[in-house]
PDB file of C-alpha atoms in Angstrom:
ATOM      1  CA  LEU A   1      84.010  94.254 112.595  1.00  0.00           C
ATOM      2  CA  ALA A   2      86.755  96.493 111.255  1.00  0.00           C
ATOM      3  CA  ASP A   3      86.574  97.758 107.640  1.00  0.00           C
ATOM      4  CA  ASN A   4      82.907  96.886 107.239  1.00  0.00           C
ATOM      5  CA  GLU A   5      81.458 100.243 106.123  1.00  0.00           C
ATOM      6  CA  LEU A   6      79.357 100.380 109.286  1.00  0.00           C
ATOM      7  CA  GLY A   7      77.506 103.580 110.090  1.00  0.00           C
ATOM      8  CA  GLY A   8      75.260 105.202 112.668  1.00  0.00           C
ATOM      9  CA  ILE A   9      75.700 105.333 116.422  1.00  0.00           C
ATOM     10  CA  LEU A  10      76.722 102.663 118.910  1.00  0.00           C
ATOM     11  CA  PRO A  11      73.781 100.679 120.322  1.00  0.00           C
ATOM     12  CA  ARG A  12      73.447 100.748 124.093  1.00  0.00           C
ATOM     13  CA  GLU A  13      72.867  97.001 123.962  1.00  0.00           C
ATOM     14  CA  LEU A  14      76.639  96.589 123.636  1.00  0.00           C
ATOM     15  CA  SER A  15      76.697  96.664 127.422  1.00  0.00           C
ATOM     16  CA  TYR A  16      74.951  93.271 127.490  1.00  0.00           C
ATOM     17  CA  LEU A  17      78.104  91.565 126.153  1.00  0.00           C
ATOM     18  CA  SER A  18      79.568  91.200 129.621  1.00  0.00           C
ATOM     19  CA  ARG A  19      82.101  88.506 128.647  1.00  0.00           C
ATOM     20  CA  LEU A  20      83.395  90.306 125.568  1.00  0.00           C
ATOM     21  CA  LYS A  21      87.194  90.512 125.488  1.00  0.00           C
ATOM     22  CA  HIS A  22      87.922  92.045 122.086  1.00  0.00           C
ATOM     23  CA  LEU A  23      85.992  94.818 120.335  1.00  0.00           C
ATOM     24  CA  ASN A  24      87.335  96.123 117.028  1.00  0.00           C
ATOM     25  CA  LEU A  25      85.277  98.634 115.057  1.00  0.00           C
ATOM     26  CA  ALA A  26      88.237 100.346 113.402  1.00  0.00           C
ATOM     27  CA  ARG A  27      88.053 102.087 110.046  1.00  0.00           C
ATOM     28  CA  ASN A  28      84.297 102.468 109.821  1.00  0.00           C
ATOM     29  CA  PRO A  29      84.176 106.250 109.269  1.00  0.00           C
ATOM     30  CA  GLY A  30      80.367 106.174 109.136  1.00  0.00           C
ATOM     31  CA  LEU A  31      80.294 105.391 112.862  1.00  0.00           C
ATOM     32  CA  SER A  32      79.619 108.576 114.809  1.00  0.00           C
ATOM     33  CA  GLY A  33      77.947 109.884 117.937  1.00  0.00           C
ATOM     34  CA  THR A  34      79.473 109.640 121.390  1.00  0.00           C
ATOM     35  CA  LEU A  35      81.419 106.903 123.127  1.00  0.00           C
ATOM     36  CA  LEU A  36      78.696 105.398 125.268  1.00  0.00           C
ATOM     37  CA  SER A  37      79.293 105.337 128.991  1.00  0.00           C
ATOM     38  CA  GLU A  38      77.909 101.778 128.855  1.00  0.00           C
ATOM     39  CA  ILE A  39      81.191 100.653 127.274  1.00  0.00           C
ATOM     40  CA  GLY A  40      82.612 100.991 130.764  1.00  0.00           C
ATOM     41  CA  GLU A  41      80.409  98.079 131.806  1.00  0.00           C
ATOM     42  CA  LEU A  42      82.381  95.692 129.559  1.00  0.00           C
ATOM     43  CA  SER A  43      84.806  94.929 132.355  1.00  0.00           C
ATOM     44  CA  SER A  44      86.246  91.857 130.601  1.00  0.00           C
ATOM     45  CA  LEU A  45      87.515  93.861 127.624  1.00  0.00           C
ATOM     46  CA  GLU A  46      91.197  93.436 126.850  1.00  0.00           C
ATOM     47  CA  THR A  47      91.343  95.190 123.476  1.00  0.00           C
ATOM     48  CA  LEU A  48      89.273  98.139 122.261  1.00  0.00           C
ATOM     49  CA  ASP A  49      89.922  99.602 118.807  1.00  0.00           C
ATOM     50  CA  PHE A  50      87.702 102.456 117.606  1.00  0.00           C
ATOM     51  CA  SER A  51      90.366 104.082 115.424  1.00  0.00           C
ATOM     52  CA  ASP A  52      89.613 105.985 112.199  1.00  0.00           C
ATOM     53  CA  ASN A  53      85.948 106.616 112.876  1.00  0.00           C
ATOM     54  CA  SER A  54      83.920 109.778 113.495  1.00  0.00           C
ATOM     55  CA  PHE A  55      83.173 109.572 117.212  1.00  0.00           C
ATOM     56  CA  GLN A  56      82.659 112.855 119.046  1.00  0.00           C
ATOM     57  CA  GLY A  57      82.352 114.094 122.619  1.00  0.00           C
ATOM     58  CA  THR A  58      84.429 113.147 125.631  1.00  0.00           C
ATOM     59  CA  ILE A  59      85.738 109.908 127.115  1.00  0.00           C
ATOM     60  CA  SER A  60      83.301 108.779 129.791  1.00  0.00           C
ATOM     61  CA  ALA A  61      84.504 108.375 133.354  1.00  0.00           C
ATOM     62  CA  ASN A  62      83.147 104.805 133.174  1.00  0.00           C
ATOM     63  CA  PHE A  63      86.103 103.890 130.977  1.00  0.00           C
ATOM     64  CA  GLU A  64      88.203 103.656 134.124  1.00  0.00           C
ATOM     65  CA  ASN A  65      86.299 100.435 134.908  1.00  0.00           C
ATOM     66  CA  LEU A  66      88.057  98.702 131.990  1.00  0.00           C
ATOM     67  CA  SER A  67      90.833  97.505 134.264  1.00  0.00           C
ATOM     68  CA  ASN A  68      91.709  94.504 132.066  1.00  0.00           C
ATOM     69  CA  LEU A  69      92.323  96.629 128.995  1.00  0.00           C
ATOM     70  CA  THR A  70      95.759  96.165 127.439  1.00  0.00           C
ATOM     71  CA  TYR A  71      95.066  97.738 124.019  1.00  0.00           C
ATOM     72  CA  LEU A  72      93.226 101.025 123.514  1.00  0.00           C
ATOM     73  CA  SER A  73      93.127 102.866 120.201  1.00  0.00           C
ATOM     74  CA  LEU A  74      90.868 105.857 119.615  1.00  0.00           C
ATOM     75  CA  HIS A  75      93.128 107.241 116.903  1.00  0.00           C
ATOM     76  CA  ASN A  76      91.748 109.708 114.376  1.00  0.00           C
ATOM     77  CA  ASN A  77      88.310 110.572 115.694  1.00  0.00           C
ATOM     78  CA  ASP A  78      86.775 113.899 116.726  1.00  0.00           C
ATOM     79  CA  LEU A  79      86.974 113.410 120.497  1.00  0.00           C
ATOM     80  CA  THR A  80      87.210 116.487 122.709  1.00  0.00           C
ATOM     81  CA  GLY A  81      87.531 117.530 126.348  1.00  0.00           C
ATOM     82  CA  THR A  82      90.226 117.166 128.993  1.00  0.00           C
ATOM     83  CA  GLU A  83      88.769 114.204 130.900  1.00  0.00           C
ATOM     84  CA  TRP A  84      90.962 111.659 129.090  1.00  0.00           C
ATOM     85  CA  SER A  85      94.043 112.749 131.047  1.00  0.00           C
ATOM     86  CA  THR A  86      92.545 111.709 134.376  1.00  0.00           C
ATOM     87  CA  ILE A  87      90.736 108.579 133.164  1.00  0.00           C
ATOM     88  CA  VAL A  88      93.312 106.865 130.924  1.00  0.00           C
ATOM     89  CA  PRO A  89      96.179 106.835 133.496  1.00  0.00           C
ATOM     90  CA  ARG A  90      94.005 104.603 135.692  1.00  0.00           C
ATOM     91  CA  LEU A  91      94.119 101.790 133.109  1.00  0.00           C
ATOM     92  CA  LYS A  92      97.263 100.323 134.605  1.00  0.00           C
ATOM     93  CA  ASN A  93      97.493  97.251 132.335  1.00  0.00           C
ATOM     94  CA  LEU A  94      97.695  99.178 129.058  1.00  0.00           C
ATOM     95  CA  ARG A  95     100.428  98.091 126.670  1.00  0.00           C
ATOM     96  CA  HIS A  96      99.183  99.896 123.571  1.00  0.00           C
ATOM     97  CA  LEU A  97      97.735 103.423 123.844  1.00  0.00           C
ATOM     98  CA  ASP A  98      96.833 105.471 120.776  1.00  0.00           C
ATOM     99  CA  LEU A  99      94.851 108.692 121.249  1.00  0.00           C
ATOM    100  CA  GLY A 100      96.486 110.540 118.365  1.00  0.00           C
ATOM    101  CA  LYS A 101      94.710 112.873 115.950  1.00  0.00           C
ATOM    102  CA  ASN A 102      91.762 113.867 118.108  1.00  0.00           C
ATOM    103  CA  LYS A 103      90.583 117.295 119.225  1.00  0.00           C
ATOM    104  CA  PHE A 104      91.182 117.021 122.946  1.00  0.00           C
ATOM    105  CA  SER A 105      91.164 120.463 124.524  1.00  0.00           C
ATOM    106  CA  PRO A 106      94.235 122.004 126.136  1.00  0.00           C
ATOM    107  CA  ASN A 107      93.780 123.140 129.715  1.00  0.00           C
ATOM    108  CA  TYR A 108      94.639 126.808 130.131  1.00  0.00           C
ATOM    109  CA  ALA A 109      93.704 126.901 133.809  1.00  0.00           C
ATOM    110  CA  SER A 110      97.037 128.405 134.795  1.00  0.00           C
ATOM    111  CA  GLN A 111      98.998 131.083 132.970  1.00  0.00           C
ATOM    112  CA  ASP A 112     101.932 131.089 135.387  1.00  0.00           C
ATOM    113  CA  PRO A 113     104.730 128.572 134.588  1.00  0.00           C
ATOM    114  CA  ILE A 114     105.514 128.239 138.294  1.00  0.00           C
ATOM    115  CA  ASP A 115     101.892 127.388 139.079  1.00  0.00           C
ATOM    116  CA  LEU A 116     101.978 124.709 136.370  1.00  0.00           C
ATOM    117  CA  GLU A 117     104.208 122.576 138.585  1.00  0.00           C
ATOM    118  CA  TYR A 118     101.272 122.217 140.958  1.00  0.00           C
ATOM    119  CA  ASP A 119      98.372 122.386 138.509  1.00  0.00           C
ATOM    120  CA  THR A 120      96.218 119.249 138.880  1.00  0.00           C
ATOM    121  CA  GLY A 121      95.565 119.042 135.141  1.00  0.00           C
ATOM    122  CA  TYR A 122      99.280 119.288 134.418  1.00  0.00           C
ATOM    123  CA  GLU A 123      99.935 116.444 136.830  1.00  0.00           C
ATOM    124  CA  ALA A 124      97.169 114.396 135.167  1.00  0.00           C
ATOM    125  CA  HIS A 125      98.987 114.624 131.843  1.00  0.00           C
ATOM    126  CA  ARG A 126     102.201 113.587 133.551  1.00  0.00           C
ATOM    127  CA  ASN A 127     100.449 110.533 134.978  1.00  0.00           C
ATOM    128  CA  ILE A 128     100.250 109.018 131.495  1.00  0.00           C
ATOM    129  CA  PHE A 129     103.941 108.278 131.957  1.00  0.00           C
ATOM    130  CA  GLY A 130     103.123 106.151 134.982  1.00  0.00           C
ATOM    131  CA  LEU A 131     101.703 103.424 132.706  1.00  0.00           C
ATOM    132  CA  THR A 132     104.865 101.371 132.949  1.00  0.00           C
ATOM    133  CA  HIS A 133     103.614  98.430 130.844  1.00  0.00           C
ATOM    134  CA  LEU A 134     103.266 100.598 127.737  1.00  0.00           C
ATOM    135  CA  GLU A 135     104.958  99.318 124.593  1.00  0.00           C
ATOM    136  CA  TYR A 136     103.276 101.748 122.182  1.00  0.00           C
ATOM    137  CA  LEU A 137     102.313 105.360 122.909  1.00  0.00           C
ATOM    138  CA  ASP A 138     100.792 107.714 120.329  1.00  0.00           C
ATOM    139  CA  LEU A 139      99.657 111.155 121.479  1.00  0.00           C
ATOM    140  CA  SER A 140     100.362 112.854 118.150  1.00  0.00           C
ATOM    141  CA  GLU A 141      98.372 116.049 117.584  1.00  0.00           C
ATOM    142  CA  VAL A 142      96.961 115.888 121.125  1.00  0.00           C
ATOM    143  CA  ASP A 143      97.425 119.387 122.532  1.00  0.00           C
ATOM    144  CA  LEU A 144      99.130 118.975 125.904  1.00  0.00           C
ATOM    145  CA  ARG A 145      99.759 122.670 126.521  1.00  0.00           C
ATOM    146  CA  PHE A 146      98.539 124.374 129.689  1.00  0.00           C
ATOM    147  CA  SER A 147      99.204 127.926 128.626  1.00  0.00           C
ATOM    148  CA  GLN A 148      99.243 129.886 125.421  1.00  0.00           C
ATOM    149  CA  PHE A 149     102.770 130.894 126.403  1.00  0.00           C
ATOM    150  CA  PHE A 150     104.271 127.737 127.909  1.00  0.00           C
ATOM    151  CA  GLN A 151     104.450 124.254 126.447  1.00  0.00           C
ATOM    152  CA  PHE A 152     104.226 120.860 128.148  1.00  0.00           C
ATOM    153  CA  ASP A 153     107.575 119.535 129.400  1.00  0.00           C
ATOM    154  CA  LEU A 154     108.101 115.795 129.119  1.00  0.00           C
ATOM    155  CA  PRO A 155     108.556 114.571 132.709  1.00  0.00           C
ATOM    156  CA  THR A 156     111.621 112.647 133.827  1.00  0.00           C
ATOM    157  CA  THR A 157     109.284 109.732 134.645  1.00  0.00           C
ATOM    158  CA  ILE A 158     109.145 108.950 130.922  1.00  0.00           C
ATOM    159  CA  GLY A 159     112.318 107.007 131.657  1.00  0.00           C
ATOM    160  CA  ASN A 160     110.179 104.441 133.498  1.00  0.00           C
ATOM    161  CA  LEU A 161     108.546 103.298 130.234  1.00  0.00           C
ATOM    162  CA  VAL A 162     111.330 100.795 129.640  1.00  0.00           C
ATOM    163  CA  ASN A 163     109.136  98.519 127.496  1.00  0.00           C
ATOM    164  CA  LEU A 164     108.285 101.247 124.986  1.00  0.00           C
ATOM    165  CA  THR A 165     109.040 100.486 121.331  1.00  0.00           C
ATOM    166  CA  VAL A 166     107.104 103.371 119.716  1.00  0.00           C
ATOM    167  CA  LEU A 167     106.830 106.943 121.033  1.00  0.00           C
ATOM    168  CA  ASN A 168     104.854 109.295 118.798  1.00  0.00           C
ATOM    169  CA  MET A 169     104.201 112.724 120.269  1.00  0.00           C
ATOM    170  CA  ALA A 170     104.453 114.748 117.069  1.00  0.00           C
ATOM    171  CA  SER A 171     102.729 118.146 117.180  1.00  0.00           C
ATOM    172  CA  SER A 172     101.534 117.645 120.741  1.00  0.00           C
ATOM    173  CA  GLY A 173     102.555 120.919 122.382  1.00  0.00           C
ATOM    174  CA  ILE A 174     105.826 119.715 123.925  1.00  0.00           C
ATOM    175  CA  GLY A 175     108.353 122.405 124.758  1.00  0.00           C
ATOM    176  CA  GLY A 176     111.456 123.035 126.774  1.00  0.00           C
ATOM    177  CA  ARG A 177     114.098 120.473 127.645  1.00  0.00           C
ATOM    178  CA  LEU A 178     114.005 116.856 126.488  1.00  0.00           C
ATOM    179  CA  PRO A 179     114.718 114.748 129.582  1.00  0.00           C
ATOM    180  CA  THR A 180     117.944 112.773 129.567  1.00  0.00           C
ATOM    181  CA  GLN A 181     115.886 109.837 130.875  1.00  0.00           C
ATOM    182  CA  LEU A 182     114.767 109.193 127.276  1.00  0.00           C
ATOM    183  CA  GLY A 183     118.063 107.347 127.018  1.00  0.00           C
ATOM    184  CA  LYS A 184     116.666 104.646 129.312  1.00  0.00           C
ATOM    185  CA  LEU A 185     114.095 103.533 126.711  1.00  0.00           C
ATOM    186  CA  ILE A 186     116.457 100.935 125.316  1.00  0.00           C
ATOM    187  CA  LYS A 187     113.739  99.009 123.445  1.00  0.00           C
ATOM    188  CA  LEU A 188     112.605 102.087 121.526  1.00  0.00           C
ATOM    189  CA  GLU A 189     112.430 101.640 117.741  1.00  0.00           C
ATOM    190  CA  GLU A 190     110.594 104.847 116.771  1.00  0.00           C
ATOM    191  CA  MET A 191     110.753 108.280 118.385  1.00  0.00           C
ATOM    192  CA  LEU A 192     108.675 110.916 116.594  1.00  0.00           C
ATOM    193  CA  LEU A 193     108.670 114.369 118.190  1.00  0.00           C
ATOM    194  CA  SER A 194     108.405 116.565 115.085  1.00  0.00           C
ATOM    195  CA  GLY A 195     106.301 119.712 115.028  1.00  0.00           C
ATOM    196  CA  ASN A 196     106.897 120.604 118.677  1.00  0.00           C
ATOM    197  CA  GLU A 197     108.422 123.903 119.779  1.00  0.00           C
ATOM    198  CA  LEU A 198     111.283 122.437 121.753  1.00  0.00           C
ATOM    199  CA  GLY A 199     113.180 125.707 121.420  1.00  0.00           C
ATOM    200  CA  ARG A 200     110.299 127.508 123.098  1.00  0.00           C
ATOM    201  CA  ALA A 201     110.171 127.722 126.876  1.00  0.00           C
ATOM    202  CA  GLY A 202     108.379 125.102 128.838  1.00  0.00           C
ATOM    203  CA  ILE A 203     109.163 125.056 132.537  1.00  0.00           C
ATOM    204  CA  ASN A 204     112.748 124.110 131.645  1.00  0.00           C
ATOM    205  CA  GLN A 205     114.730 125.719 128.815  1.00  0.00           C
ATOM    206  CA  SER A 206     115.868 123.486 125.940  1.00  0.00           C
ATOM    207  CA  GLU A 207     119.444 122.201 126.089  1.00  0.00           C
ATOM    208  CA  GLY A 208     119.473 120.626 122.638  1.00  0.00           C
ATOM    209  CA  ILE A 209     119.447 116.947 121.691  1.00  0.00           C
ATOM    210  CA  PRO A 210     120.414 114.880 124.758  1.00  0.00           C
ATOM    211  CA  THR A 211     123.611 112.904 124.254  1.00  0.00           C
ATOM    212  CA  GLU A 212     121.873 110.041 126.080  1.00  0.00           C
ATOM    213  CA  LEU A 213     119.807 109.302 122.957  1.00  0.00           C
ATOM    214  CA  GLY A 214     122.876 107.478 121.741  1.00  0.00           C
ATOM    215  CA  GLU A 215     121.930 104.657 124.127  1.00  0.00           C
ATOM    216  CA  LEU A 216     118.811 103.800 122.092  1.00  0.00           C
ATOM    217  CA  LYS A 217     120.524 100.984 120.205  1.00  0.00           C
ATOM    218  CA  GLU A 218     117.257  99.558 118.769  1.00  0.00           C
ATOM    219  CA  LEU A 219     116.149 102.888 117.269  1.00  0.00           C
ATOM    220  CA  LYS A 220     115.248 102.733 113.580  1.00  0.00           C
ATOM    221  CA  ARG A 221     113.418 106.011 113.104  1.00  0.00           C
ATOM    222  CA  MET A 222     113.844 109.401 114.779  1.00  0.00           C
ATOM    223  CA  SER A 223     112.261 112.712 113.840  1.00  0.00           C
ATOM    224  CA  LEU A 224     112.888 116.088 115.435  1.00  0.00           C
ATOM    225  CA  GLU A 225     111.828 118.032 112.340  1.00  0.00           C
ATOM    226  CA  TRP A 226     110.425 121.548 112.858  1.00  0.00           C
ATOM    227  CA  THR A 227     111.240 121.579 116.568  1.00  0.00           C
ATOM    228  CA  ASP A 228     113.859 124.358 116.780  1.00  0.00           C
ATOM    229  CA  ILE A 229     115.508 122.303 119.514  1.00  0.00           C
ATOM    230  CA  GLY A 230     118.828 124.031 118.872  1.00  0.00           C
ATOM    231  CA  GLY A 231     122.375 123.128 119.800  1.00  0.00           C
ATOM    232  CA  GLU A 232     124.668 120.742 117.953  1.00  0.00           C
ATOM    233  CA  ILE A 233     124.105 117.211 116.703  1.00  0.00           C
ATOM    234  CA  PRO A 234     125.632 114.990 119.397  1.00  0.00           C
ATOM    235  CA  SER A 235     128.303 112.599 118.157  1.00  0.00           C
ATOM    236  CA  THR A 236     126.631 109.850 120.211  1.00  0.00           C
ATOM    237  CA  LEU A 237     123.959 109.507 117.508  1.00  0.00           C
ATOM    238  CA  GLY A 238     126.629 107.652 115.573  1.00  0.00           C
ATOM    239  CA  LYS A 239     126.070 104.734 117.979  1.00  0.00           C
ATOM    240  CA  LEU A 240     122.549 104.173 116.617  1.00  0.00           C
ATOM    241  CA  THR A 241     123.666 101.542 114.140  1.00  0.00           C
ATOM    242  CA  LYS A 242     120.134 100.302 113.380  1.00  0.00           C
ATOM    243  CA  LEU A 243     118.901 103.772 112.429  1.00  0.00           C
ATOM    244  CA  GLU A 244     117.222 103.864 109.013  1.00  0.00           C
ATOM    245  CA  ASP A 245     115.450 107.243 109.060  1.00  0.00           C
ATOM    246  CA  LEU A 246     116.852 110.360 110.770  1.00  0.00           C
ATOM    247  CA  ASN A 247     114.964 113.603 110.197  1.00  0.00           C
ATOM    248  CA  LEU A 248     116.478 116.731 111.749  1.00  0.00           C
ATOM    249  CA  ASN A 249     115.161 119.240 109.213  1.00  0.00           C
ATOM    250  CA  PHE A 250     114.543 122.758 110.547  1.00  0.00           C
ATOM    251  CA  ALA A 251     115.582 121.876 114.081  1.00  0.00           C
ATOM    252  CA  GLY A 252     117.620 125.030 114.753  1.00  0.00           C
ATOM    253  CA  LEU A 253     120.879 123.070 114.768  1.00  0.00           C
ATOM    254  CA  THR A 254     124.328 124.637 114.521  1.00  0.00           C
ATOM    255  CA  GLY A 255     127.950 123.525 114.357  1.00  0.00           C
ATOM    256  CA  GLN A 256     129.586 120.677 112.501  1.00  0.00           C
ATOM    257  CA  ILE A 257     127.923 117.519 111.246  1.00  0.00           C
ATOM    258  CA  PRO A 258     129.673 114.875 113.376  1.00  0.00           C
ATOM    259  CA  HIS A 259     131.714 112.404 111.330  1.00  0.00           C
ATOM    260  CA  GLU A 260     130.299 109.643 113.571  1.00  0.00           C
ATOM    261  CA  LEU A 261     127.090 109.784 111.503  1.00  0.00           C
ATOM    262  CA  GLY A 262     129.119 108.036 108.815  1.00  0.00           C
ATOM    263  CA  ARG A 263     128.887 104.867 110.917  1.00  0.00           C
ATOM    264  CA  LEU A 264     125.137 104.595 110.300  1.00  0.00           C
ATOM    265  CA  ASP A 265     125.382 101.830 107.721  1.00  0.00           C
ATOM    266  CA  ASP A 266     121.635 101.121 107.691  1.00  0.00           C
ATOM    267  CA  ILE A 267     120.576 104.726 107.105  1.00  0.00           C
ATOM    268  CA  VAL A 268     118.184 105.164 104.163  1.00  0.00           C
ATOM    269  CA  ILE A 269     116.789 108.637 104.870  1.00  0.00           C
ATOM    270  CA  LEU A 270     118.932 111.426 106.334  1.00  0.00           C
ATOM    271  CA  LYS A 271     117.447 114.934 106.457  1.00  0.00           C
ATOM    272  CA  LEU A 272     119.486 117.819 107.844  1.00  0.00           C
ATOM    273  CA  GLY A 273     118.030 120.695 105.834  1.00  0.00           C
ATOM    274  CA  GLY A 274     117.044 124.131 107.131  1.00  0.00           C
ATOM    275  CA  ASN A 275     119.759 124.272 109.821  1.00  0.00           C
ATOM    276  CA  SER A 276     123.046 126.173 110.193  1.00  0.00           C
ATOM    277  CA  LEU A 277     125.365 123.194 109.893  1.00  0.00           C
ATOM    278  CA  ASN A 278     128.721 122.764 108.243  1.00  0.00           C
ATOM    279  CA  GLY A 279     130.678 119.697 107.234  1.00  0.00           C
ATOM    280  CA  PRO A 280     133.052 117.748 109.481  1.00  0.00           C
TER     281      PRO A 280
END
């Protein structure tokens, strides 16, 4: 039922469709109201796509009953609250997860960066990276911060998402050090981390672009624009021979542009503006 100019609110009678496996109401911006808790009764659902609508409110705890779900997209709605970070990690069969461009609330329960290590909400966000079947993850513009002063550090467990092909966490409140374990995501084709304050303190201080990113041999698109990640461009990026789009604009980079970037024969877009770089 995607692209059908549907409007109004979801009928509660949806819960009667107990054998339903696929529900696609994407791109019907006239659909509004809340995500009914009754959706959690559709335990046979494998795909649920409510992207590009006008749904509001929080994700019901009943969603955790959708244990067969492999595809969940709630992209570009007006959803709020913090409940998603405890409910979604329980959907262990997810392969495609897109919660980007919503209005989920950050959790400012703790103002102390040391306390954040033990904050239950902080750990809930980290649990997203326990969904090891994920192939697609979009949390763009989802505010993951837990303090007005400290950003969310990507956990080392992100390296367990070895099936991931797309990672989009642009403008999501990430800060601090990028984990070297990103280099284990050898199937990754897109890594979009632009608009994050990677030069700003999370729990761990930024150490620049990890050299391990040179192991992402399938990567076609990478963006670290407006991150202030700092440091030099690692020469290992020259190993990314399938790279077509590399955006490092305004990333706080210094030093020489490594001559190894000249090996990127497939590159179409290369952006290095707004840094303090010089030629090789």
